[in-house]
GROMACS .gro file of C-alpha atoms in nm:
model
  290
    1MET     CA    1  20.315   4.954  -4.119
    2ILE     CA    2  20.390   5.312  -4.023
    3LYS     CA    3  20.161   5.470  -3.767
    4PRO     CA    4  20.029   5.806  -3.896
    5ASP     CA    5  20.109   5.986  -3.569
    6GLU     CA    6  20.464   5.853  -3.575
    7LEU     CA    7  20.512   5.970  -3.933
    8MET     CA    8  20.380   6.319  -3.858
    9ASN     CA    9  20.600   6.354  -3.549
   10ASN     CA   10  20.899   6.259  -3.763
   11ILE     CA   11  20.808   6.517  -4.026
   12LYS     CA   12  20.748   6.791  -3.770
   13SER     CA   13  21.100   6.738  -3.637
   14ILE     CA   14  21.250   6.839  -3.975
   15PRO     CA   15  21.351   7.209  -3.972
   16PHE     CA   16  21.160   7.455  -4.188
   17LEU     CA   17  21.314   7.598  -4.504
   18SER     CA   18  21.485   7.931  -4.452
   19GLN     CA   19  21.290   8.249  -4.524
   20SER     CA   20  21.512   8.321  -4.824
   21ALA     CA   21  21.458   7.975  -4.971
   22MET     CA   22  21.082   8.000  -4.926
   23LYS     CA   23  21.073   8.342  -5.093
   24LEU     CA   24  21.274   8.209  -5.388
   25VAL     CA   25  21.049   7.902  -5.421
   26GLU     CA   26  20.741   8.126  -5.421
   27LEU     CA   27  20.903   8.366  -5.668
   28MET     CA   28  20.984   8.085  -5.911
   29GLY     CA   29  20.613   8.001  -5.908
   30THR     CA   30  20.529   8.333  -6.072
   31GLU     CA   31  20.575   8.410  -6.439
   32ASP     CA   32  20.649   8.781  -6.410
   33HIS     CA   33  20.952   8.777  -6.179
   34ASN     CA   34  21.281   8.929  -6.291
   35LEU     CA   35  21.647   8.930  -6.197
   36VAL     CA   36  21.609   9.224  -5.957
   37ASP     CA   37  21.349   9.030  -5.755
   38VAL     CA   38  21.597   8.745  -5.709
   39VAL     CA   39  21.882   8.981  -5.621
   40ASN     CA   40  21.668   9.155  -5.358
   41ILE     CA   41  21.607   8.824  -5.180
   42VAL     CA   42  21.966   8.703  -5.198
   43GLU     CA   43  22.112   9.035  -5.077
   44CYS     CA   44  21.911   9.006  -4.755
   45ASP     CA   45  22.074   8.672  -4.672
   46PRO     CA   46  22.450   8.705  -4.607
   47ILE     CA   47  22.515   8.328  -4.605
   48LEU     CA   48  22.333   8.279  -4.935
   49THR     CA   49  22.515   8.582  -5.079
   50ALA     CA   50  22.852   8.432  -4.985
   51LYS     CA   51  22.764   8.095  -5.135
   52VAL     CA   52  22.641   8.245  -5.464
   53LEU     CA   53  22.967   8.438  -5.501
   54ASN     CA   54  23.161   8.123  -5.408
   55VAL     CA   55  22.993   7.927  -5.688
   56ILE     CA   56  23.039   8.184  -5.963
   57ASN     CA   57  23.406   8.227  -5.871
   58SER     CA   58  23.473   7.852  -5.865
   59ALA     CA   59  23.687   7.679  -6.125
   60ALA     CA   60  23.376   7.533  -6.288
   61PHE     CA   61  23.281   7.874  -6.432
   62ALA     CA   62  23.634   7.992  -6.511
   63MET     CA   63  23.556   8.362  -6.488
   64VAL     CA   64  23.831   8.587  -6.630
   65GLU     CA   65  23.796   8.830  -6.340
   66PRO     CA   66  23.655   8.771  -5.990
   67VAL     CA   67  23.283   8.847  -5.958
   68ASP     CA   68  23.199   9.054  -5.650
   69SER     CA   69  22.851   9.175  -5.747
   70ILE     CA   70  22.542   8.968  -5.666
   71MET     CA   71  22.360   9.116  -5.965
   72ARG     CA   72  22.642   9.008  -6.197
   73ALA     CA   73  22.673   8.668  -6.029
   74ILE     CA   74  22.305   8.588  -6.066
   75SER     CA   75  22.302   8.713  -6.425
   76TYR     CA   76  22.570   8.452  -6.503
   77LEU     CA   77  22.430   8.170  -6.289
   78GLY     CA   78  22.061   8.220  -6.361
   79ASP     CA   79  21.784   8.231  -6.104
   80LYS     CA   80  21.730   7.853  -6.117
   81ALA     CA   81  22.084   7.780  -6.001
   82VAL     CA   82  22.038   8.026  -5.715
   83VAL     CA   83  21.727   7.838  -5.605
   84GLY     CA   84  21.936   7.521  -5.611
   85ILE     CA   85  22.200   7.678  -5.389
   86ALA     CA   86  21.936   7.805  -5.144
   87MET     CA   87  21.762   7.467  -5.128
   88GLY     CA   88  22.090   7.287  -5.076
   89LEU     CA   89  22.189   7.519  -4.792
   90CYS     CA   90  21.872   7.500  -4.589
   91ALA     CA   91  21.748   7.149  -4.673
   92GLY     CA   92  22.075   6.969  -4.617
   93THR     CA   93  21.925   6.731  -4.362
   94VAL     CA   94  21.678   6.620  -4.629
   95LEU     CA   95  21.874   6.628  -4.954
   96PHE     CA   96  22.217   6.515  -4.835
   97LYS     CA   97  22.148   6.241  -4.581
   98GLU     CA   98  22.239   5.882  -4.655
   99LEU     CA   99  21.934   5.692  -4.778
  100ASP     CA  100  22.013   5.362  -4.608
  101GLY     CA  101  21.661   5.234  -4.667
  102TYR     CA  102  21.714   5.275  -5.041
  103ALA     CA  103  22.082   5.170  -5.032
  104GLY     CA  104  22.161   5.526  -5.139
  105LYS     CA  105  22.484   5.706  -5.052
  106ARG     CA  106  22.510   6.054  -4.904
  107GLY     CA  107  22.455   6.314  -5.174
  108GLU     CA  108  22.281   6.085  -5.423
  109LEU     CA  109  21.939   6.236  -5.355
  110TRP     CA  110  22.083   6.585  -5.414
  111MET     CA  111  22.247   6.478  -5.742
  112HIS     CA  112  21.930   6.304  -5.861
  113SER     CA  113  21.715   6.605  -5.767
  114LEU     CA  114  21.952   6.849  -5.937
  115LYS     CA  115  21.961   6.651  -6.261
  116THR     CA  116  21.581   6.614  -6.252
  117ALA     CA  117  21.551   6.990  -6.205
  118ILE     CA  118  21.776   7.062  -6.504
  119ALA     CA  119  21.583   6.814  -6.720
  120ALA     CA  120  21.247   6.955  -6.610
  121ARG     CA  121  21.356   7.307  -6.706
  122GLU     CA  122  21.437   7.184  -7.058
  123ILE     CA  123  21.126   6.968  -7.099
  124ALA     CA  124  20.903   7.257  -6.990
  125HIS     CA  125  20.976   7.427  -7.323
  126HIS     CA  126  20.807   7.133  -7.499
  127SER     CA  127  20.489   7.126  -7.292
  128LYS     CA  128  20.174   7.158  -7.503
  129GLU     CA  129  20.030   7.391  -7.239
  130PRO     CA  130  20.249   7.672  -7.100
  131VAL     CA  131  20.465   7.552  -6.811
  132ASP     CA  132  20.709   7.788  -6.645
  133PRO     CA  133  21.069   7.656  -6.669
  134GLY     CA  134  21.164   7.812  -6.336
  135GLN     CA  135  20.874   7.647  -6.159
  136SER     CA  136  20.963   7.318  -6.329
  137TYR     CA  137  21.321   7.345  -6.204
  138THR     CA  138  21.207   7.406  -5.847
  139ALA     CA  139  20.959   7.119  -5.868
  140GLY     CA  140  21.238   6.892  -5.989
  141LEU     CA  141  21.452   6.985  -5.689
  142LEU     CA  142  21.169   6.904  -5.447
  143HIS     CA  143  20.999   6.602  -5.606
  144ASP     CA  144  21.172   6.330  -5.401
  145ILE     CA  145  21.199   6.496  -5.057
  146GLY     CA  146  20.978   6.221  -4.914
  147LYS     CA  147  21.258   5.966  -4.957
  148SER     CA  148  21.449   6.131  -4.674
  149VAL     CA  149  21.148   6.067  -4.449
  150MET     CA  150  21.085   5.711  -4.567
  151SER     CA  151  21.443   5.587  -4.569
  152GLY     CA  152  21.453   5.509  -4.197
  153TYR     CA  153  21.135   5.305  -4.218
  154LEU     CA  154  21.274   5.098  -4.506
  155GLU     CA  155  21.599   5.006  -4.330
  156GLY     CA  156  21.626   4.629  -4.304
  157SER     CA  157  21.326   4.579  -4.531
  158LEU     CA  158  21.474   4.652  -4.874
  159ASP     CA  159  21.498   4.283  -4.961
  160LYS     CA  160  21.125   4.243  -4.892
  161VAL     CA  161  21.047   4.535  -5.121
  162MET     CA  162  21.260   4.396  -5.402
  163GLU     CA  163  21.104   4.050  -5.361
  164ASP     CA  164  20.758   4.204  -5.387
  165ILE     CA  165  20.857   4.389  -5.705
  166ASP     CA  166  20.998   4.073  -5.861
  167SER     CA  167  20.697   3.860  -5.764
  168VAL     CA  168  20.427   4.083  -5.915
  169GLU     CA  169  20.445   4.169  -6.284
  170GLY     CA  170  20.445   4.544  -6.341
  171ARG     CA  171  20.491   4.627  -5.973
  172SER     CA  172  20.681   4.953  -5.919
  173PHE     CA  173  20.896   5.045  -5.621
  174ILE     CA  174  20.646   5.299  -5.494
  175GLU     CA  175  20.368   5.038  -5.499
  176ALA     CA  176  20.588   4.797  -5.304
  177GLU     CA  177  20.659   5.073  -5.049
  178LYS     CA  178  20.286   5.118  -5.001
  179VAL     CA  179  20.226   4.744  -4.955
  180LEU     CA  180  20.500   4.714  -4.693
  181LEU     CA  181  20.457   5.037  -4.500
  182GLY     CA  182  20.105   5.159  -4.575
  183THR     CA  183  20.239   5.476  -4.734
  184ASP     CA  184  20.512   5.577  -4.980
  185HIS     CA  185  20.769   5.849  -5.039
  186SER     CA  186  20.533   6.063  -5.247
  187GLU     CA  187  20.273   6.074  -4.969
  188ALA     CA  188  20.540   6.139  -4.706
  189GLY     CA  189  20.687   6.408  -4.930
  190VAL     CA  190  20.363   6.599  -4.964
  191LEU     CA  191  20.322   6.596  -4.584
  192LEU     CA  192  20.671   6.742  -4.550
  193ALA     CA  193  20.591   6.999  -4.821
  194ALA     CA  194  20.281   7.104  -4.627
  195HIS     CA  195  20.492   7.133  -4.310
  196TRP     CA  196  20.725   7.364  -4.504
  197ASN     CA  197  20.427   7.554  -4.654
  198ILE     CA  198  20.541   7.479  -5.009
  199PRO     CA  199  20.296   7.617  -5.273
  200LEU     CA  200  20.013   7.380  -5.365
  201LYS     CA  201  20.116   7.331  -5.729
  202LEU     CA  202  20.459   7.207  -5.620
  203ARG     CA  203  20.298   6.979  -5.363
  204SER     CA  204  20.099   6.825  -5.646
  205VAL     CA  205  20.423   6.737  -5.826
  206ILE     CA  206  20.568   6.580  -5.511
  207ARG     CA  207  20.254   6.373  -5.458
  208TYR     CA  208  20.194   6.257  -5.816
  209HIS     CA  209  20.534   6.250  -5.989
  210HIS     CA  210  20.509   5.869  -6.022
  211GLU     CA  211  20.134   5.877  -6.094
  212PRO     CA  212  20.089   6.187  -6.312
  213ASP     CA  213  19.755   6.069  -6.450
  214LYS     CA  214  19.608   6.111  -6.099
  215ALA     CA  215  19.719   6.473  -6.063
  216PRO     CA  216  19.455   6.751  -6.068
  217ASP     CA  217  19.389   6.864  -6.424
  218GLU     CA  218  19.524   7.213  -6.363
  219ASN     CA  219  19.860   7.067  -6.256
  220LYS     CA  220  19.894   6.773  -6.495
  221SER     CA  221  20.125   6.943  -6.744
  222LEU     CA  222  20.377   7.039  -6.475
  223VAL     CA  223  20.354   6.696  -6.313
  224TYR     CA  224  20.418   6.520  -6.645
  225VAL     CA  225  20.717   6.747  -6.709
  226VAL     CA  226  20.878   6.638  -6.380
  227HIS     CA  227  20.765   6.276  -6.429
  228LEU     CA  228  20.959   6.259  -6.756
  229ALA     CA  229  21.253   6.454  -6.610
  230ASP     CA  230  21.274   6.205  -6.323
  231VAL     CA  231  21.308   5.920  -6.575
  232ILE     CA  232  21.577   6.110  -6.768
  233SER     CA  233  21.771   6.164  -6.446
  234MET     CA  234  21.764   5.794  -6.365
  235MET     CA  235  21.850   5.698  -6.722
  236GLY     CA  236  22.150   5.929  -6.697
  237GLY     CA  237  22.284   5.737  -6.399
  238SER     CA  238  22.159   5.968  -6.123
  239GLY     CA  239  21.931   5.763  -5.903
  240THR     CA  240  21.890   5.731  -5.530
  241GLY     CA  241  21.987   5.369  -5.476
  242SER     CA  242  21.815   5.037  -5.536
  243ASP     CA  243  21.490   5.197  -5.654
  244SER     CA  244  21.647   5.352  -5.965
  245LEU     CA  245  21.452   5.264  -6.281
  246ARG     CA  246  21.210   5.060  -6.069
  247TYR     CA  247  20.923   5.286  -6.167
  248THR     CA  248  20.677   5.289  -6.455
  249LEU     CA  249  20.690   5.552  -6.729
  250ASP     CA  250  20.340   5.683  -6.800
  251ASN     CA  251  20.326   5.688  -7.180
  252ASN     CA  252  20.040   5.938  -7.164
  253TYR     CA  253  20.309   6.204  -7.132
  254THR     CA  254  20.275   6.247  -7.510
  255LYS     CA  255  19.936   6.409  -7.449
  256TYR     CA  256  20.104   6.684  -7.253
  257ILE     CA  257  20.455   6.705  -7.394
  258ASP     CA  258  20.538   6.744  -7.762
  259ILE     CA  259  20.872   6.573  -7.792
  260SER     CA  260  21.013   6.358  -8.072
  261PRO     CA  261  21.271   6.082  -8.013
  262GLU     CA  262  21.536   6.307  -8.170
  263VAL     CA  263  21.451   6.599  -7.939
  264PHE     CA  264  21.437   6.361  -7.643
  265GLU     CA  265  21.791   6.241  -7.718
  266ARG     CA  266  21.915   6.599  -7.753
  267ILE     CA  267  21.761   6.694  -7.418
  268VAL     CA  268  21.926   6.394  -7.250
  269PHE     CA  269  22.261   6.507  -7.392
  270ASP     CA  270  22.209   6.873  -7.300
  271VAL     CA  271  22.108   6.780  -6.947
  272MET     CA  272  22.424   6.574  -6.903
  273ILE     CA  273  22.641   6.865  -7.020
  274GLU     CA  274  22.465   7.118  -6.795
  275PHE     CA  275  22.474   6.880  -6.500
  276GLU     CA  276  22.845   6.820  -6.536
  277LYS     CA  277  22.904   7.195  -6.558
  278THR     CA  278  22.707   7.292  -6.250
  279SER     CA  279  22.691   6.992  -6.017
  280GLY     CA  280  23.045   7.017  -5.887
  281ALA     CA  281  23.025   7.388  -5.812
  282LEU     CA  282  22.680   7.370  -5.651
  283SER     CA  283  22.771   7.063  -5.446
  284GLN     CA  284  23.086   7.230  -5.318
  285ALA     CA  285  22.889   7.540  -5.225
  286VAL     CA  286  22.633   7.351  -5.017
  287GLY     CA  287  22.882   7.113  -4.862
  288VAL     CA  288  22.854   6.777  -5.037
  289GLY     CA  289  23.103   6.611  -5.268
  290ASN     CA  290  23.038   6.443  -5.599
   0.00000   0.00000   0.00000
């Protein structure tokens, strides 16, 4: 069992997000932001500026002429991709570390989070209640940050977790985490999100992305969007180790998301195409290989 004080001390040792990243995360949570707002944030951060230009001028985008304007670069990339670059740059210790406790390799959490973000952006358009695609993308990037915290506590205990899952019908990985350690990656993640001062709606996604029915009513639609996106990411081969597809899909998502099997299949395909297009360039920009 993890002692609460030990967990909090661990979380407090993780560096805060950069000011630019926090501003972008907050901006994506509003519905009335525009391209100029994003440009104004990026232009004040020389490292982020350099990385954005590096991505747009990479082979993945095959620009006819070099792009040397941040406004033009962001207009091509989109504000969501810029958030991804910012998160990757300043949260490298969280998103890119090896998840030994989950038998996950370095970079797998980043790839899973990126694919979840892309899927969430697409699924948001099918929410029965309005859900902002930009906010969904950011929530997808952040939903599994707690795994970075929990991985060390799971080292050497993965076999026990898997045995528990296999011995109890319907047991999910997150439930087995809770039995073994007294907490799980969603609870650890929301503590880290609070440490980083992440907006409350995004914290709700981090806390309830495996249990969307328990989310506050005002956040349920967004949580279900990311819940389904998380499943799509794992189905598409982007997991974080031994826990992949060891979670339960909440079929109540149909109450919040209007999506037919045909549309679902198209989204899965579109997400794969977009992921293949952007993952290499973004990963190179933030310093992790495929």
